[in-house]
Amino acid sequence: QVQLVESGGGLVQAGGSLRLSCAASGNFINIMSWYRQAPGKQRELVASITRDGTNGYGDSVKDRFTISRDNAKNTIYLQMSSLKPDDTAVYYCRAQRFYVNYWGQGTQVTVSS
């Protein structure tokens, strides 16, 4: 079993920055990702990163968000810059271990205009 604890969400003005963290328990975790879900919308992939640091981003956040990973701490980070009201959502961390996906409880990010 893998447990994920997210932190760092909050309220920020448009154009501002936030950094999210997700700490995972357990070993042999492969891909870790951030997803988000806005009210009335489907959950979408924001960014993902493998153990060796290979990463990928959703089109809407490229060049604004940066995902990073500290394998020693089993923690990933999402540095979000140039935030827009459309980035308002609950952000979820996901970890994959042995092809099983685990989800965090989510952290709210609200961007005011």
CSV table of N, CA and C in Angstrom, one decimal:
chain,number,residue,atom,x,y,z
A,1,GLN,N,0.8,-1.2,0.0
A,1,GLN,CA,0.0,0.0,0.0
A,1,GLN,C,0.9,1.2,0.0
A,2,VAL,N,0.5,2.2,-0.8
A,2,VAL,CA,1.2,3.5,-0.9
A,2,VAL,C,0.3,4.6,-0.4
A,3,GLN,N,0.8,5.4,0.5
A,3,GLN,CA,0.0,6.6,1.0
A,3,GLN,C,0.6,7.8,0.5
A,4,LEU,N,-0.2,8.8,0.0
A,4,LEU,CA,0.3,10.0,-0.5
A,4,LEU,C,-0.3,11.2,0.3
A,5,VAL,N,0.6,12.1,0.6
A,5,VAL,CA,0.2,13.3,1.3
A,5,VAL,C,0.6,14.5,0.5
A,6,GLU,N,-0.4,15.3,0.1
A,6,GLU,CA,-0.2,16.5,-0.7
A,6,GLU,C,-0.2,17.7,0.2
A,7,SER,N,0.5,18.7,-0.2
A,7,SER,CA,0.5,20.0,0.5
A,7,SER,C,0.8,21.1,-0.4
A,8,GLY,N,0.6,22.4,0.0
A,8,GLY,CA,1.0,23.5,-0.7
A,8,GLY,C,-0.1,24.3,-1.5
A,9,GLY,N,-1.3,23.8,-1.5
A,9,GLY,CA,-2.3,24.5,-2.2
A,9,GLY,C,-2.7,25.8,-1.4
A,10,GLY,N,-3.6,26.6,-2.1
A,10,GLY,CA,-4.0,27.8,-1.5
A,10,GLY,C,-4.6,28.7,-2.5
A,11,LEU,N,-4.8,30.0,-2.0
A,11,LEU,CA,-5.3,31.0,-2.8
A,11,LEU,C,-4.2,32.0,-3.3
A,12,VAL,N,-4.2,32.3,-4.6
A,12,VAL,CA,-3.2,33.1,-5.2
A,12,VAL,C,-3.8,34.0,-6.2
A,13,GLN,N,-3.2,35.1,-6.4
A,13,GLN,CA,-3.7,36.0,-7.5
A,13,GLN,C,-3.2,35.6,-8.9
A,14,ALA,N,-3.9,35.9,-9.9
A,14,ALA,CA,-3.4,35.6,-11.3
A,14,ALA,C,-2.0,36.2,-11.5
A,15,GLY,N,-1.2,35.4,-12.1
A,15,GLY,CA,0.2,35.8,-12.3
A,15,GLY,C,1.1,35.4,-11.2
A,16,GLY,N,0.6,34.9,-10.1
A,16,GLY,CA,1.4,34.4,-9.0
A,16,GLY,C,1.9,33.0,-9.1
A,17,SER,N,2.5,32.5,-8.1
A,17,SER,CA,3.2,31.2,-8.1
A,17,SER,C,2.8,30.4,-6.8
A,18,LEU,N,2.8,29.1,-7.0
A,18,LEU,CA,2.6,28.2,-5.8
A,18,LEU,C,3.5,27.0,-6.1
A,19,ARG,N,3.9,26.3,-5.0
A,19,ARG,CA,4.6,25.1,-5.1
A,19,ARG,C,3.8,24.0,-4.3
A,20,LEU,N,3.5,22.9,-5.0
A,20,LEU,CA,2.8,21.8,-4.4
A,20,LEU,C,3.8,20.7,-4.1
A,21,SER,N,3.6,19.9,-3.0
A,21,SER,CA,4.4,18.8,-2.7
A,21,SER,C,3.6,17.6,-2.5
A,22,CYS,N,4.1,16.4,-2.8
A,22,CYS,CA,3.5,15.2,-2.6
A,22,CYS,C,4.5,14.2,-2.1
A,23,ALA,N,4.3,13.7,-0.8
A,23,ALA,CA,5.2,12.8,-0.2
A,23,ALA,C,4.5,11.4,-0.2
A,24,ALA,N,5.3,10.4,-0.7
A,24,ALA,CA,4.8,9.0,-0.8
A,24,ALA,C,5.4,8.1,0.2
A,25,SER,N,4.7,7.2,0.8
A,25,SER,CA,5.2,6.2,1.6
A,25,SER,C,5.5,5.0,0.7
A,26,GLY,N,6.4,4.1,1.1
A,26,GLY,CA,6.6,2.9,0.4
A,26,GLY,C,7.8,3.0,-0.6
A,27,ASN,N,8.2,1.9,-1.1
A,27,ASN,CA,9.4,1.8,-2.0
A,27,ASN,C,8.9,1.4,-3.4
A,28,PHE,N,9.8,1.4,-4.4
A,28,PHE,CA,9.6,0.9,-5.7
A,28,PHE,C,8.5,1.6,-6.4
A,29,ILE,N,8.4,2.9,-6.2
A,29,ILE,CA,7.4,3.7,-6.9
A,29,ILE,C,8.0,4.2,-8.2
A,30,ASN,N,7.3,4.0,-9.2
A,30,ASN,CA,7.8,4.3,-10.6
A,30,ASN,C,7.3,5.7,-11.0
A,31,ILE,N,6.3,5.8,-11.7
A,31,ILE,CA,5.8,7.1,-12.2
A,31,ILE,C,5.0,7.8,-11.1
A,32,MET,N,5.3,9.1,-10.9
A,32,MET,CA,4.5,9.9,-10.1
A,32,MET,C,3.9,11.1,-10.9
A,33,SER,N,2.7,11.5,-10.6
A,33,SER,CA,2.1,12.5,-11.5
A,33,SER,C,1.2,13.4,-10.7
A,34,TRP,N,0.9,14.5,-11.3
A,34,TRP,CA,-0.1,15.5,-10.8
A,34,TRP,C,-1.2,15.5,-11.8
A,35,TYR,N,-2.4,15.4,-11.3
A,35,TYR,CA,-3.6,15.6,-12.0
A,35,TYR,C,-4.4,16.8,-11.4
A,36,ARG,N,-5.4,17.3,-12.1
A,36,ARG,CA,-6.3,18.3,-11.5
A,36,ARG,C,-7.7,18.1,-12.0
A,37,GLN,N,-8.6,18.5,-11.2
A,37,GLN,CA,-10.0,18.5,-11.6
A,37,GLN,C,-10.7,19.7,-11.2
A,38,ALA,N,-11.2,20.4,-12.1
A,38,ALA,CA,-12.0,21.6,-11.9
A,38,ALA,C,-13.5,21.2,-11.8
A,39,PRO,N,-14.3,22.1,-11.1
A,39,PRO,CA,-15.7,21.8,-11.0
A,39,PRO,C,-16.4,21.6,-12.4
A,40,GLY,N,-17.1,20.5,-12.5
A,40,GLY,CA,-17.8,20.2,-13.8
A,40,GLY,C,-16.9,19.7,-14.9
A,41,LYS,N,-15.7,19.5,-14.6
A,41,LYS,CA,-14.8,19.0,-15.7
A,41,LYS,C,-14.1,17.7,-15.3
A,42,GLN,N,-13.6,17.0,-16.3
A,42,GLN,CA,-12.9,15.7,-16.1
A,42,GLN,C,-11.5,15.9,-15.5
A,43,ARG,N,-11.1,14.9,-14.7
A,43,ARG,CA,-9.7,15.0,-14.2
A,43,ARG,C,-8.7,15.0,-15.4
A,44,GLU,N,-7.7,15.8,-15.4
A,44,GLU,CA,-6.8,15.9,-16.4
A,44,GLU,C,-5.3,15.8,-15.9
A,45,LEU,N,-4.5,15.2,-16.7
A,45,LEU,CA,-3.1,15.1,-16.4
A,45,LEU,C,-2.4,16.5,-16.5
A,46,VAL,N,-1.7,16.8,-15.4
A,46,VAL,CA,-0.9,18.1,-15.4
A,46,VAL,C,0.5,17.8,-15.8
A,47,ALA,N,1.1,16.9,-15.1
A,47,ALA,CA,2.6,16.6,-15.3
A,47,ALA,C,2.9,15.2,-14.7
A,48,SER,N,3.9,14.6,-15.2
A,48,SER,CA,4.3,13.3,-14.7
A,48,SER,C,5.8,13.2,-14.7
A,49,ILE,N,6.4,12.3,-13.9
A,49,ILE,CA,7.8,12.2,-13.9
A,49,ILE,C,8.2,10.8,-13.4
A,50,THR,N,9.2,10.2,-14.1
A,50,THR,CA,9.7,8.8,-13.7
A,50,THR,C,10.8,8.9,-12.7
A,51,ARG,N,11.2,7.8,-12.2
A,51,ARG,CA,12.3,7.7,-11.3
A,51,ARG,C,13.6,8.4,-11.8
A,52,ASP,N,13.8,8.2,-13.1
A,52,ASP,CA,15.1,8.8,-13.7
A,52,ASP,C,14.9,10.2,-14.1
A,53,GLY,N,13.8,10.8,-13.8
A,53,GLY,CA,13.6,12.2,-14.1
A,53,GLY,C,13.0,12.6,-15.4
A,54,THR,N,12.6,11.6,-16.2
A,54,THR,CA,11.9,11.9,-17.5
A,54,THR,C,10.5,12.4,-17.2
A,55,ASN,N,10.2,13.6,-17.8
A,55,ASN,CA,8.9,14.2,-17.4
A,55,ASN,C,8.1,14.6,-18.6
A,56,GLY,N,6.9,14.9,-18.4
A,56,GLY,CA,5.9,15.3,-19.4
A,56,GLY,C,4.9,16.2,-18.8
A,57,TYR,N,4.3,17.0,-19.7
A,57,TYR,CA,3.3,18.0,-19.3
A,57,TYR,C,2.1,18.1,-20.1
A,58,GLY,N,1.0,18.5,-19.5
A,58,GLY,CA,-0.2,18.7,-20.3
A,58,GLY,C,0.0,20.0,-21.1
A,59,ASP,N,-0.7,20.1,-22.2
A,59,ASP,CA,-0.5,21.3,-23.1
A,59,ASP,C,-0.8,22.6,-22.4
A,60,SER,N,-1.8,22.6,-21.5
A,60,SER,CA,-2.2,23.9,-20.9
A,60,SER,C,-1.2,24.4,-19.9
A,61,VAL,N,-0.3,23.6,-19.5
A,61,VAL,CA,0.7,24.1,-18.4
A,61,VAL,C,2.1,24.1,-18.9
A,62,LYS,N,2.4,23.7,-20.1
A,62,LYS,CA,3.8,23.7,-20.6
A,62,LYS,C,4.3,25.1,-20.5
A,63,ASP,N,5.6,25.2,-20.1
A,63,ASP,CA,6.3,26.5,-20.0
A,63,ASP,C,5.9,27.3,-18.8
A,64,ARG,N,4.9,26.8,-18.0
A,64,ARG,CA,4.5,27.5,-16.8
A,64,ARG,C,4.7,26.7,-15.5
A,65,PHE,N,4.6,25.4,-15.6
A,65,PHE,CA,4.7,24.5,-14.5
A,65,PHE,C,6.0,23.6,-14.7
A,66,THR,N,6.6,23.3,-13.5
A,66,THR,CA,7.7,22.4,-13.5
A,66,THR,C,7.6,21.4,-12.5
A,67,ILE,N,7.7,20.1,-12.9
A,67,ILE,CA,7.6,19.0,-12.0
A,67,ILE,C,9.1,18.5,-11.7
A,68,SER,N,9.3,18.2,-10.4
A,68,SER,CA,10.6,17.7,-10.0
A,68,SER,C,10.4,16.6,-9.0
A,69,ARG,N,11.5,15.8,-8.7
A,69,ARG,CA,11.3,14.7,-7.9
A,69,ARG,C,12.6,14.5,-7.0
A,70,ASP,N,12.4,14.1,-5.8
A,70,ASP,CA,13.5,13.8,-4.9
A,70,ASP,C,13.3,12.3,-4.5
A,71,ASN,N,14.0,11.4,-5.1
A,71,ASN,CA,13.8,10.0,-4.9
A,71,ASN,C,14.2,9.6,-3.4
A,72,ALA,N,15.1,10.3,-2.8
A,72,ALA,CA,15.5,9.9,-1.5
A,72,ALA,C,14.4,10.2,-0.5
A,73,LYS,N,13.6,11.2,-0.8
A,73,LYS,CA,12.4,11.5,0.0
A,73,LYS,C,11.1,11.0,-0.5
A,74,ASN,N,11.1,10.3,-1.6
A,74,ASN,CA,9.9,9.8,-2.2
A,74,ASN,C,8.9,11.0,-2.4
A,75,THR,N,9.4,12.1,-2.8
A,75,THR,CA,8.5,13.3,-2.9
A,75,THR,C,8.6,13.9,-4.3
A,76,ILE,N,7.5,14.4,-4.8
A,76,ILE,CA,7.5,15.2,-6.0
A,76,ILE,C,7.0,16.6,-5.7
A,77,TYR,N,7.4,17.5,-6.6
A,77,TYR,CA,7.0,18.9,-6.4
A,77,TYR,C,6.4,19.4,-7.7
A,78,LEU,N,5.5,20.3,-7.6
A,78,LEU,CA,5.0,21.0,-8.8
A,78,LEU,C,5.1,22.5,-8.6
A,79,GLN,N,6.1,23.1,-9.3
A,79,GLN,CA,6.3,24.5,-9.2
A,79,GLN,C,5.4,25.2,-10.3
A,80,MET,N,4.4,26.0,-9.8
A,80,MET,CA,3.4,26.6,-10.7
A,80,MET,C,3.7,28.1,-10.8
A,81,SER,N,3.9,28.6,-12.0
A,81,SER,CA,4.1,30.0,-12.2
A,81,SER,C,3.1,30.6,-13.2
A,82,SER,N,3.0,31.9,-13.2
A,82,SER,CA,2.1,32.6,-14.2
A,82,SER,C,0.7,31.9,-14.1
A,83,LEU,N,0.3,31.8,-12.9
A,83,LEU,CA,-1.0,31.1,-12.7
A,83,LEU,C,-2.2,31.9,-13.2
A,84,LYS,N,-3.2,31.2,-13.8
A,84,LYS,CA,-4.3,31.8,-14.4
A,84,LYS,C,-5.6,31.3,-13.6
A,85,PRO,N,-6.7,32.0,-13.7
A,85,PRO,CA,-7.9,31.6,-13.1
A,85,PRO,C,-8.3,30.2,-13.6
A,86,ASP,N,-8.0,29.9,-14.8
A,86,ASP,CA,-8.3,28.5,-15.4
A,86,ASP,C,-7.5,27.4,-14.7
A,87,ASP,N,-6.5,27.7,-13.9
A,87,ASP,CA,-5.7,26.7,-13.2
A,87,ASP,C,-6.4,26.3,-11.9
A,88,THR,N,-7.5,27.0,-11.6
A,88,THR,CA,-8.2,26.7,-10.3
A,88,THR,C,-8.8,25.3,-10.4
A,89,ALA,N,-8.5,24.5,-9.4
A,89,ALA,CA,-8.9,23.1,-9.4
A,89,ALA,C,-8.4,22.4,-8.1
A,90,VAL,N,-8.9,21.2,-7.9
A,90,VAL,CA,-8.3,20.4,-6.9
A,90,VAL,C,-7.1,19.6,-7.6
A,91,TYR,N,-6.0,19.6,-7.0
A,91,TYR,CA,-4.8,19.0,-7.6
A,91,TYR,C,-4.5,17.7,-6.8
A,92,TYR,N,-4.4,16.6,-7.6
A,92,TYR,CA,-4.2,15.3,-7.0
A,92,TYR,C,-2.9,14.7,-7.4
A,93,CYS,N,-2.2,14.1,-6.5
A,93,CYS,CA,-1.0,13.3,-6.7
A,93,CYS,C,-1.3,11.9,-7.0
A,94,ARG,N,-0.6,11.3,-7.9
A,94,ARG,CA,-0.8,9.9,-8.2
A,94,ARG,C,0.5,9.2,-8.3
A,95,ALA,N,0.6,8.0,-7.7
A,95,ALA,CA,1.8,7.2,-7.7
A,95,ALA,C,1.5,5.8,-8.3
A,96,GLN,N,2.4,5.3,-9.1
A,96,GLN,CA,2.3,4.0,-9.7
A,96,GLN,C,3.4,3.1,-9.1
A,97,ARG,N,2.9,2.0,-8.6
A,97,ARG,CA,3.9,1.0,-8.1
A,97,ARG,C,3.4,-0.4,-8.6
A,98,PHE,N,4.2,-1.1,-9.2
A,98,PHE,CA,3.9,-2.5,-9.7
A,98,PHE,C,2.5,-2.4,-10.5
A,99,TYR,N,2.4,-1.4,-11.3
A,99,TYR,CA,1.2,-1.2,-12.2
A,99,TYR,C,-0.1,-0.9,-11.5
A,100,VAL,N,0.0,-0.6,-10.2
A,100,VAL,CA,-1.2,-0.2,-9.4
A,100,VAL,C,-1.1,1.3,-9.1
A,101,ASN,N,-2.2,2.0,-9.3
A,101,ASN,CA,-2.2,3.4,-9.1
A,101,ASN,C,-2.8,3.8,-7.7
A,102,TYR,N,-2.1,4.7,-7.1
A,102,TYR,CA,-2.6,5.2,-5.8
A,102,TYR,C,-2.8,6.7,-5.9
A,103,TRP,N,-3.8,7.2,-5.2
A,103,TRP,CA,-4.1,8.6,-5.3
A,103,TRP,C,-4.1,9.3,-3.9
A,104,GLY,N,-3.7,10.6,-3.9
A,104,GLY,CA,-3.8,11.4,-2.7
A,104,GLY,C,-5.1,12.0,-2.6
A,105,GLN,N,-5.3,12.7,-1.5
A,105,GLN,CA,-6.7,13.2,-1.1
A,105,GLN,C,-7.0,14.5,-1.9
A,106,GLY,N,-5.9,15.1,-2.5
A,106,GLY,CA,-6.1,16.4,-3.2
A,106,GLY,C,-5.9,17.6,-2.4
A,107,THR,N,-5.4,18.6,-3.1
A,107,THR,CA,-5.2,19.9,-2.5
A,107,THR,C,-5.8,21.0,-3.4
A,108,GLN,N,-6.5,21.9,-2.8
A,108,GLN,CA,-7.2,23.0,-3.6
A,108,GLN,C,-6.3,24.1,-4.0
A,109,VAL,N,-6.3,24.4,-5.2
A,109,VAL,CA,-5.6,25.6,-5.7
A,109,VAL,C,-6.7,26.6,-6.3
A,110,THR,N,-6.7,27.8,-5.8
A,110,THR,CA,-7.6,28.8,-6.3
A,110,THR,C,-6.9,30.0,-6.8
A,111,VAL,N,-7.1,30.4,-8.1
A,111,VAL,CA,-6.4,31.5,-8.6
A,111,VAL,C,-7.5,32.6,-8.9
A,112,SER,N,-7.3,33.7,-8.2
A,112,SER,CA,-8.3,34.8,-8.4
A,112,SER,C,-7.8,35.8,-9.5
A,113,SER,N,-8.8,36.4,-10.1
A,113,SER,CA,-8.5,37.3,-11.3
A,113,SER,C,-8.3,38.7,-10.8
